[in-house]
Amino acid sequence: MALPQALENYRKQYRKIKLFQDVASVLHWDSEVMMPEEGREYRSAQIAAVAELTHDWMTDKSFLNQIQSAKKSISELPESERSLWNRELEVLMEEKEKADKLPSEFVSEFAKVTNLAHAEWAEAKKGKNFQSFSKRLEELVQLSKKQADYFGYTTEPYDALLDSYEKGAKADQIQILFSDLKESLVPIVATAPKFNNPFPGPISIEKQTKFCNRLPALLGLTTKESRLDISNHPFSTSLGKGDKRITTRYSETDPLSSIFGVLHETGHSLYESGLSAMHEWPTPITEFLSLGIHESQSRLWENQVGRSLPFWEFVYPILLSDFELTDKELPFKALYQYINSTEKTKVRVEADQITYNLHIILRFEIERDLINGKIQVKDLPEIWNAKMKESFGLKIENDAEGVLQDIHWSMGAFGYFPTYTLGNIFSSQFFKKFTEEFPDSHNKFSANGDFSDLLNWLRKNIHSKGKIYDVDTLMKQATGESPNAKHLISYLNGKIKEVTK
């Protein structure tokens, strides 16, 4: 049966908007990976122009009329198809209503400032000088507060920003969750073992690149639909169907930094690849459900898989070959223990899977107070350093290893950080359910590096669902229960027992 013309018309306009949003993603990716330094200012104007254009299309009254006509025409469809169409238009209207609250000139300004801010952040970090970035960061904070006011909120401005990443989430609820989690993590950190770096010497970037280039395809992300590059901060982005980009960064003294960066970002791109495979892509419901779910996919491949014994039993000989090492120079047990070592570190992206959540809680507390006006930008280094001393017992020596270490605030992404820990909670729950349904999966992992059962399970239970359900419903359908942090705590306790026996 052919679709009613009103549905065809609405989707044609929606897909034009999506097409140009992907064009903006190309411009962003290029600016982080390939663009010469002198192109930054003009590139920011290009990005701002595309952002304003797509915003105008989204908020135009004619598009609203198309959506309303499409909704009326759903009655012409067979009853079995109506529910999904209603959900599609419901999701779109939520997105549109949010866009309607933002003036076009604000959208353009925000896109331009964040693109300029990234280069200034990178330079400030390189120079270990927060003051050189503080003026721009103050501008970003004020823009984010204005954005919160446009969106509206009941309790606090931070809630409005948080909702953009995790729909319906509230800061006070997350505070309770994180406080309970922190209470459970502290004794785990106290008993978790630390192991020394076992690499016999520096490993060249060339050798690391050779090994890292193997990883995406091993997990299921082929070179025909992806590429791996270098950037200041690892990230992944989808440029459209069949085009997923991932980046990492390299440390010659600790190759695990690049390896786990690739595993993490590959997890993101596998999710985007699964969404792109949904029927009728692109539509409003073939998008990622929430950043917490997105992060669950990256953290699952990074931790539950990437730090597992079966995974390293398979890739260890390959790593030795690519790094031109012998098993005597890099013993398997020493490597595996180091992979699962626990140590309080200053930098989030280098943190182990146990202390990582403490880094997120610290950032959540700071940015919540910043957006709510309880602290000022000029005081951030002092506040950051004090919290690091309190939570980790570590002294921050410079701004690069302190308040400047993350890219997120230069992107204006206030409210993003909590989704990392939500992702850790979700990923542990997903993986536990998978292993219950596929108890022999570890043998396939270690014997021949076959991760297809896991990828197919994720495709079926998470990726193919897109935005059809809310987070709680998705979690219940996939695992049989609502999100529960007990699975993360159980996983971390189990990991300690595994590496110390």
C-alpha atoms as one frame of an Amber mdcrd trajectory, in Angstrom:
protein
   0.000   0.000   0.000   1.353   3.421  -1.002   1.759   6.010   1.737  -0.753
   8.873   1.844   0.700  11.937   0.094   0.741  13.959   3.333   3.094  11.420
   4.920   5.323  11.444   1.842   5.473  15.249   1.904   6.318  15.438   5.597
   9.105  12.868   5.301  10.599  14.608   2.267  10.985  17.823   4.261  12.252
  15.992   7.354  14.910  14.208   5.299  16.082  17.479   3.784  16.619  18.804
   7.315  18.451  15.619   8.309  20.615  15.796   5.185  21.841  19.279   6.053
  22.388  18.310   9.687  24.709  15.607   8.400  26.445  18.219   6.241  27.078
  20.172   9.448  28.561  16.992  10.962  30.993  16.770   8.033  32.084  20.353
   8.672  32.555  19.636  12.392  34.515  16.432  11.752  36.792  18.128   9.252
  37.426  21.031  11.611  38.642  18.617  14.307  40.684  16.290  12.086  41.774
  17.781   8.759  41.189  21.525   8.594  44.214  23.863   8.586  44.406  26.151
  11.580  43.755  29.349   9.638  40.384  28.062   8.452  38.782  28.111  11.887
  37.064  31.487  11.785  35.486  31.005   8.357  34.539  27.425   9.214  32.679
  28.646  12.287  30.652  30.945  10.027  29.858  28.022   7.698  28.696  25.857
  10.598  26.623  28.708  12.011  24.954  29.267   8.635  23.978  25.608   8.260
  22.732  25.443  11.868  20.565  28.520  11.334  19.239  27.165   8.029  18.175
  23.782   9.452  16.691  25.493  12.500  14.629  27.778  10.273  13.344  24.778
   8.314  12.475  22.929  11.498  10.619  25.857  13.046   8.893  27.091   9.877
   5.106  27.141  10.100   4.814  25.319   6.769   6.616  22.329   8.298   4.181
  22.348  11.203   1.334  22.296   8.697   2.929  19.300   6.972   3.223  17.473
  10.290  -0.386  18.190  11.183  -1.574  16.984   7.750   0.564  13.868   8.130
  -0.962  13.150  11.525  -4.491  13.401  10.110  -3.639  11.033   7.253  -2.495
   8.262   9.615  -6.140   7.170   9.835  -5.866   6.094   6.187  -3.247   3.461
   7.079  -3.909  -0.109   8.233  -4.452  -0.190  11.989  -1.274  -2.259  12.497
   0.867   0.633  11.156  -0.747   3.536  12.991   0.973   3.149  16.359   4.490
   3.457  14.922   3.540   6.455  12.798   1.949   8.164  15.785   5.146   7.599
  17.782   7.246   8.986  14.937   5.272  12.219  14.793   5.150  12.446  18.593
   8.960  12.293  18.760   9.270  14.855  15.997   6.863  17.275  17.675   8.868
  17.053  20.894  11.998  17.938  18.923  10.226  20.694  17.018   8.686  22.254
  20.117  12.134  22.428  21.660  13.561  24.005  18.516  10.673  26.501  18.400
  11.804  27.868  21.747  15.201  28.928  20.365  15.478  32.054  18.180  17.375
  31.522  14.920  19.955  34.152  15.792  20.689  32.325  19.078  21.176  28.998
  17.260  23.575  30.657  14.815  25.524  32.395  17.586  25.766  29.228  19.689
  27.079  27.195  16.726  29.637  29.851  15.836  30.907  30.402  19.372  31.268
  26.689  20.157  33.280  26.111  16.990  35.614  28.996  17.827  35.802  27.849
  21.447  37.164  24.439  20.554  40.333  25.832  18.987  40.816  28.224  21.897
  40.326  25.398  24.397  42.865  23.211  22.558  45.403  26.048  22.574  44.753
  26.812  26.257  45.172  23.172  27.150  48.396  22.986  25.182  49.669  26.027
  27.062  48.241  24.766  30.394  46.638  28.161  30.863  42.995  28.368  31.942
  42.964  32.167  31.925  43.422  32.237  28.145  40.159  30.300  27.782  38.160
  31.712  30.705  36.642  34.624  28.774  35.296  32.311  26.069  34.081  29.823
  28.652  32.205  32.592  30.457  30.508  33.402  27.139  29.553  29.726  26.712
  28.149  29.553  30.233  26.025  32.636  29.634  24.772  31.227  26.324  23.934
  27.934  28.042  22.034  29.745  30.799  20.132  31.652  28.115  19.400  28.342
  26.374  18.036  26.940  29.637  15.795  29.979  29.995  14.501  29.506  26.453
  13.734  25.843  27.111  12.178  26.527  30.489  12.450  24.558  33.727  10.605
  23.962  36.971  13.333  23.597  39.581  16.731  24.678  38.242  18.336  25.821
  34.937  20.604  22.760  34.801  17.549  20.501  34.407  16.712  22.155  31.082
  20.173  21.365  29.686  20.256  17.862  31.147  16.965  17.083  29.414  18.600
  17.630  26.012  20.862  14.616  26.633  18.709  12.421  28.864  15.048  13.224
  28.411  13.137  13.595  31.653  16.219  13.371  33.875  16.378  15.712  36.861
  19.503  16.886  38.637  18.163  16.159  42.122  17.360  12.562  41.117  20.803
  12.096  39.585  22.351  13.568  42.741  20.689  10.841  44.824  21.761   8.126
  42.366  25.341   9.387  42.255  25.578   9.768  46.040  24.488   6.157  46.522
  26.868   5.010  43.796  29.764   6.943  45.312  29.075   5.334  48.683  29.311
   1.900  47.034  32.396   2.774  45.005  34.577   4.120  47.820  35.144   0.717
  49.516  35.671  -0.932  46.119  38.384   1.588  45.248  40.002   0.976  48.620
  40.374  -2.760  47.971  41.022  -2.709  44.216  44.587  -3.608  43.221  47.031
  -1.412  41.330  49.413  -2.934  38.774  52.370  -1.271  37.084  52.693  -0.466
  33.393  54.227  -3.630  31.890  55.309  -2.210  28.514  59.096  -2.553  28.214
  59.466   0.861  26.570  57.767   3.389  24.292  55.568   1.960  21.529  55.621
   4.064  18.378  52.432   5.643  17.082  52.973   3.754  13.833  52.844   0.389
  15.616  49.853   1.411  17.712  48.007   2.624  14.621  48.531  -0.737  12.942
  46.894  -2.528  15.874  44.165   0.064  16.457  43.111  -0.061  12.821  42.209
  -3.733  13.304  39.829  -3.160  16.204  36.722  -1.582  14.609  36.372  -4.380
  12.044  36.974  -6.985  14.744  33.970  -5.675  16.661  31.834  -5.418  13.530
  32.462  -1.924  12.128  33.997  -2.482   8.694  36.429  -0.200   6.871  33.837
   0.170   4.116  31.644   2.210   6.483  34.167   3.851   8.801  37.595   5.415
   9.174  39.933   6.060  12.097  41.844   9.322  12.541  43.691  11.312  15.212
  42.231  14.231  17.178  42.980  16.155  20.369  40.116  14.377  22.112  38.719
  11.008  20.972  35.250  11.252  19.448  32.910   9.553  17.011  30.335  10.993
  14.667  27.917   9.774  12.049  28.060  11.600   8.729  25.152   9.629   7.343
  24.293   6.120   6.243  27.415   4.032   5.714  29.770   6.767   6.943  30.927
   6.590  10.568  34.026   8.446  11.745  36.049   7.670  14.853  39.181   9.238
  16.278  41.658   8.483  19.040  44.863   9.936  20.453  48.174   8.227  21.136
  50.609   7.957  24.021  53.886   6.172  23.292  54.359   5.337  26.980  50.862
   3.905  27.477  49.340   2.336  24.338  46.186   1.409  26.251  45.092   5.042
  25.907  44.680   4.747  22.130  43.341   1.178  22.267  40.520   1.920  24.678
  39.784   5.174  22.893  39.164   3.184  19.711  37.070   0.547  21.478  34.938
   3.248  23.116  34.347   5.248  19.944  33.721   2.090  17.897  30.910   1.263
  20.322  29.305   4.618  19.563  29.621   4.083  15.822  28.233   0.552  15.995
  25.123   2.005  17.606  24.832   4.649  14.891  25.378   1.979  12.248  22.569
  -0.085  13.771  20.265   2.922  13.782  21.082   3.593  10.129  19.996   0.041
   9.339  16.501   0.606  10.720  13.631   0.405   8.254  12.828   3.718   6.534
  15.946   5.474   7.898  16.112   8.416   8.431  13.015   9.222  10.460  12.582
  10.822  13.904  12.512   7.362  15.527  15.656   6.051  13.827  17.752   8.378
  16.013  19.582   7.463  19.238  17.302   7.269  22.260  19.431   9.145  24.789
  23.071   9.928  25.499  22.956   7.465  28.409  21.983   4.681  26.010  24.584
   5.908  23.517  27.272   5.824  26.205  26.121   2.368  27.288  27.124   1.080
  23.869  30.585   2.637  23.968  31.249   1.643  27.566  30.055  -1.937  26.973
  32.562  -2.519  24.164  35.281  -0.637  26.031  34.849  -2.331  29.411  32.711
  -5.470  29.477  34.334  -6.639  26.233  37.584  -4.705  25.942  38.768  -5.432
  29.491  37.635  -9.054  29.469  39.882 -12.104  29.585  38.399 -13.725  26.419
  38.976 -10.553  24.386  42.641 -10.371  25.341  43.199 -14.080  24.919  42.352
 -13.517  21.263  44.055 -10.175  20.539  47.196 -10.675  22.650  49.187 -12.494
  19.928  48.124  -9.870  17.396  49.224  -7.054  19.685  52.604  -8.684  20.259
  53.108  -9.016  16.507  52.066  -5.433  15.720  54.110  -4.007  18.600  57.080
  -6.259  17.702  57.321  -7.646  21.221  57.753 -11.117  22.667  55.633 -12.648
  25.408  58.673 -12.418  27.681  58.936  -8.678  27.087  55.207  -8.231  27.681
  53.823 -11.177  29.717  50.110 -11.815  29.278  49.284 -11.850  32.991  51.063
  -8.551  33.628  49.290  -6.938  30.670  45.864  -8.204  31.679  46.311  -7.098
  35.269  47.395  -3.646  34.093  44.338  -3.420  31.821  42.170  -3.961  34.902
  44.331  -2.046  37.353  42.766   0.538  39.648  44.547   3.771  40.427  43.359
   7.241  41.306  44.344   9.363  38.328  43.986  13.024  37.436  42.632  12.569
  33.897  39.158  11.148  33.228  39.854   9.485  29.872  42.791   7.623  31.425
  40.789   6.522  34.467  40.088   2.859  35.134  36.545   1.536  35.047  36.161
   1.730  38.829  37.355   5.278  39.554  35.918   6.643  36.280  32.512   7.301
  37.816  34.072   9.423  40.557  35.442  11.689  37.803  31.942  12.035  36.368
  30.382  12.835  39.739  32.972  15.593  40.262  32.131  17.172  36.888  28.397
  16.864  37.460  28.653  18.705  40.773  30.771  21.501  39.272  28.776  22.167
  36.116  25.465  21.982  37.967  26.621  24.701  40.354  28.089  26.689  37.451
  24.864  26.742  35.429  22.758  27.366  38.541  24.895  30.408  39.354  26.370
  29.112  42.600  29.970  29.350  41.402  31.814  31.532  38.863  33.995  30.649
  35.877  36.992  32.497  37.333  36.932  30.183  40.367  36.815  26.908  38.426
  40.520  25.925  38.698  40.500  26.395  42.465  37.211  24.490  42.860  38.334
  21.707  40.533  41.659  21.262  42.294  39.998  21.198  45.722  37.511  18.531
  44.633  40.293  16.414  43.130  42.139  16.617  46.421  38.998  15.684  48.351
  37.832  12.812  46.119  41.160  11.418  44.900  43.802  12.776  47.249  45.670
  14.130  44.220  47.316  17.500  43.704  46.704  19.109  40.314  49.946  20.571
  38.973  48.563  22.510  35.994  45.301  23.372  34.230  45.840  20.860  31.404
  45.593  17.949  33.831  42.855  19.746  35.718  39.970  21.931  34.612  41.031
  22.052  30.923  41.292  18.320  30.335  37.832  17.763  28.779  36.438  19.046
  25.492  32.783  19.135  26.573  32.485  22.657  27.986  34.134  24.114  24.881
  31.261  22.473  22.965  28.695  24.073  25.262  27.723  20.527  26.271  26.647
  21.230  29.852  24.563  18.275  31.057  26.453  15.674  29.015  28.772  14.323
  31.726  26.153  12.479  33.835  25.283  10.319  30.816  28.670   8.574  31.067
  27.836   7.073  34.434  24.272   6.320  33.344  25.879   4.533  30.395  28.050
   2.481  32.756  24.947   1.444  34.694  23.038   0.529  31.529  25.968  -1.317
  29.926  26.490  -3.617  32.913  22.814  -4.479  32.885  22.764  -5.123  29.138
  25.867  -7.321  29.220  24.622  -9.370  32.165  21.422 -10.166  30.286  23.354
 -11.024  27.131  25.621 -13.482  28.945  22.577 -15.128  30.528  21.129 -15.716
  27.062  24.487 -16.658  25.494  26.442 -18.414  28.268  29.018 -19.777  25.802
  29.832 -16.389  24.253  33.200 -16.098  26.022  34.465 -19.149  24.137  33.640
 -17.538  20.801  35.345 -14.336  21.929  38.597 -16.032  22.902  38.756 -18.778
  20.264  38.328 -16.763  17.076  37.372 -13.208  18.024  33.741 -13.769  17.096
  31.622 -10.998  18.630  28.667 -11.464  16.281  26.352 -12.896  18.953  26.828
  -9.790  21.076  26.490  -7.364  18.187  23.359  -9.131  16.945  21.880  -9.061
  20.467  22.522  -5.323  20.686  21.093  -4.802  17.203  17.924  -6.690  18.116
  17.345  -5.305  21.614  18.705  -1.751  21.468  19.806  -0.477  18.063  16.715
  -1.539  16.126  14.441   0.113  18.689  15.707   3.651  18.038  13.322   6.062
  19.767  10.294   3.799  19.640  10.288   3.484  23.455  11.499   5.563  26.380
  14.597   4.507  28.326  12.792   2.703  31.124  10.631   0.715  28.707  13.642
  -0.185  26.575  15.573  -1.375  29.630  12.643  -3.481  30.829  12.165  -5.057
  27.413  15.874  -5.774  26.967  16.766  -6.889  30.499  13.515  -7.509  32.345
  13.923  -4.650  34.825  14.303  -0.899  35.151  17.818   0.603  35.294  19.606
  -0.706  38.378  23.117   0.243  39.517  23.535  -3.048  41.402  24.682  -4.723
  38.174  27.526  -2.224  37.790  28.656  -2.756  41.382  28.442  -6.534  40.944
  30.480  -6.364  37.741  33.210  -4.223  39.341  33.449  -6.466  42.410  33.686
  -9.482  40.137  36.457  -7.879  38.135  38.543  -7.290  41.265  38.199 -10.932
  42.278  39.160 -12.041  38.783  42.447 -10.136  38.582  43.553 -10.864  42.148
  42.984 -14.616  42.276
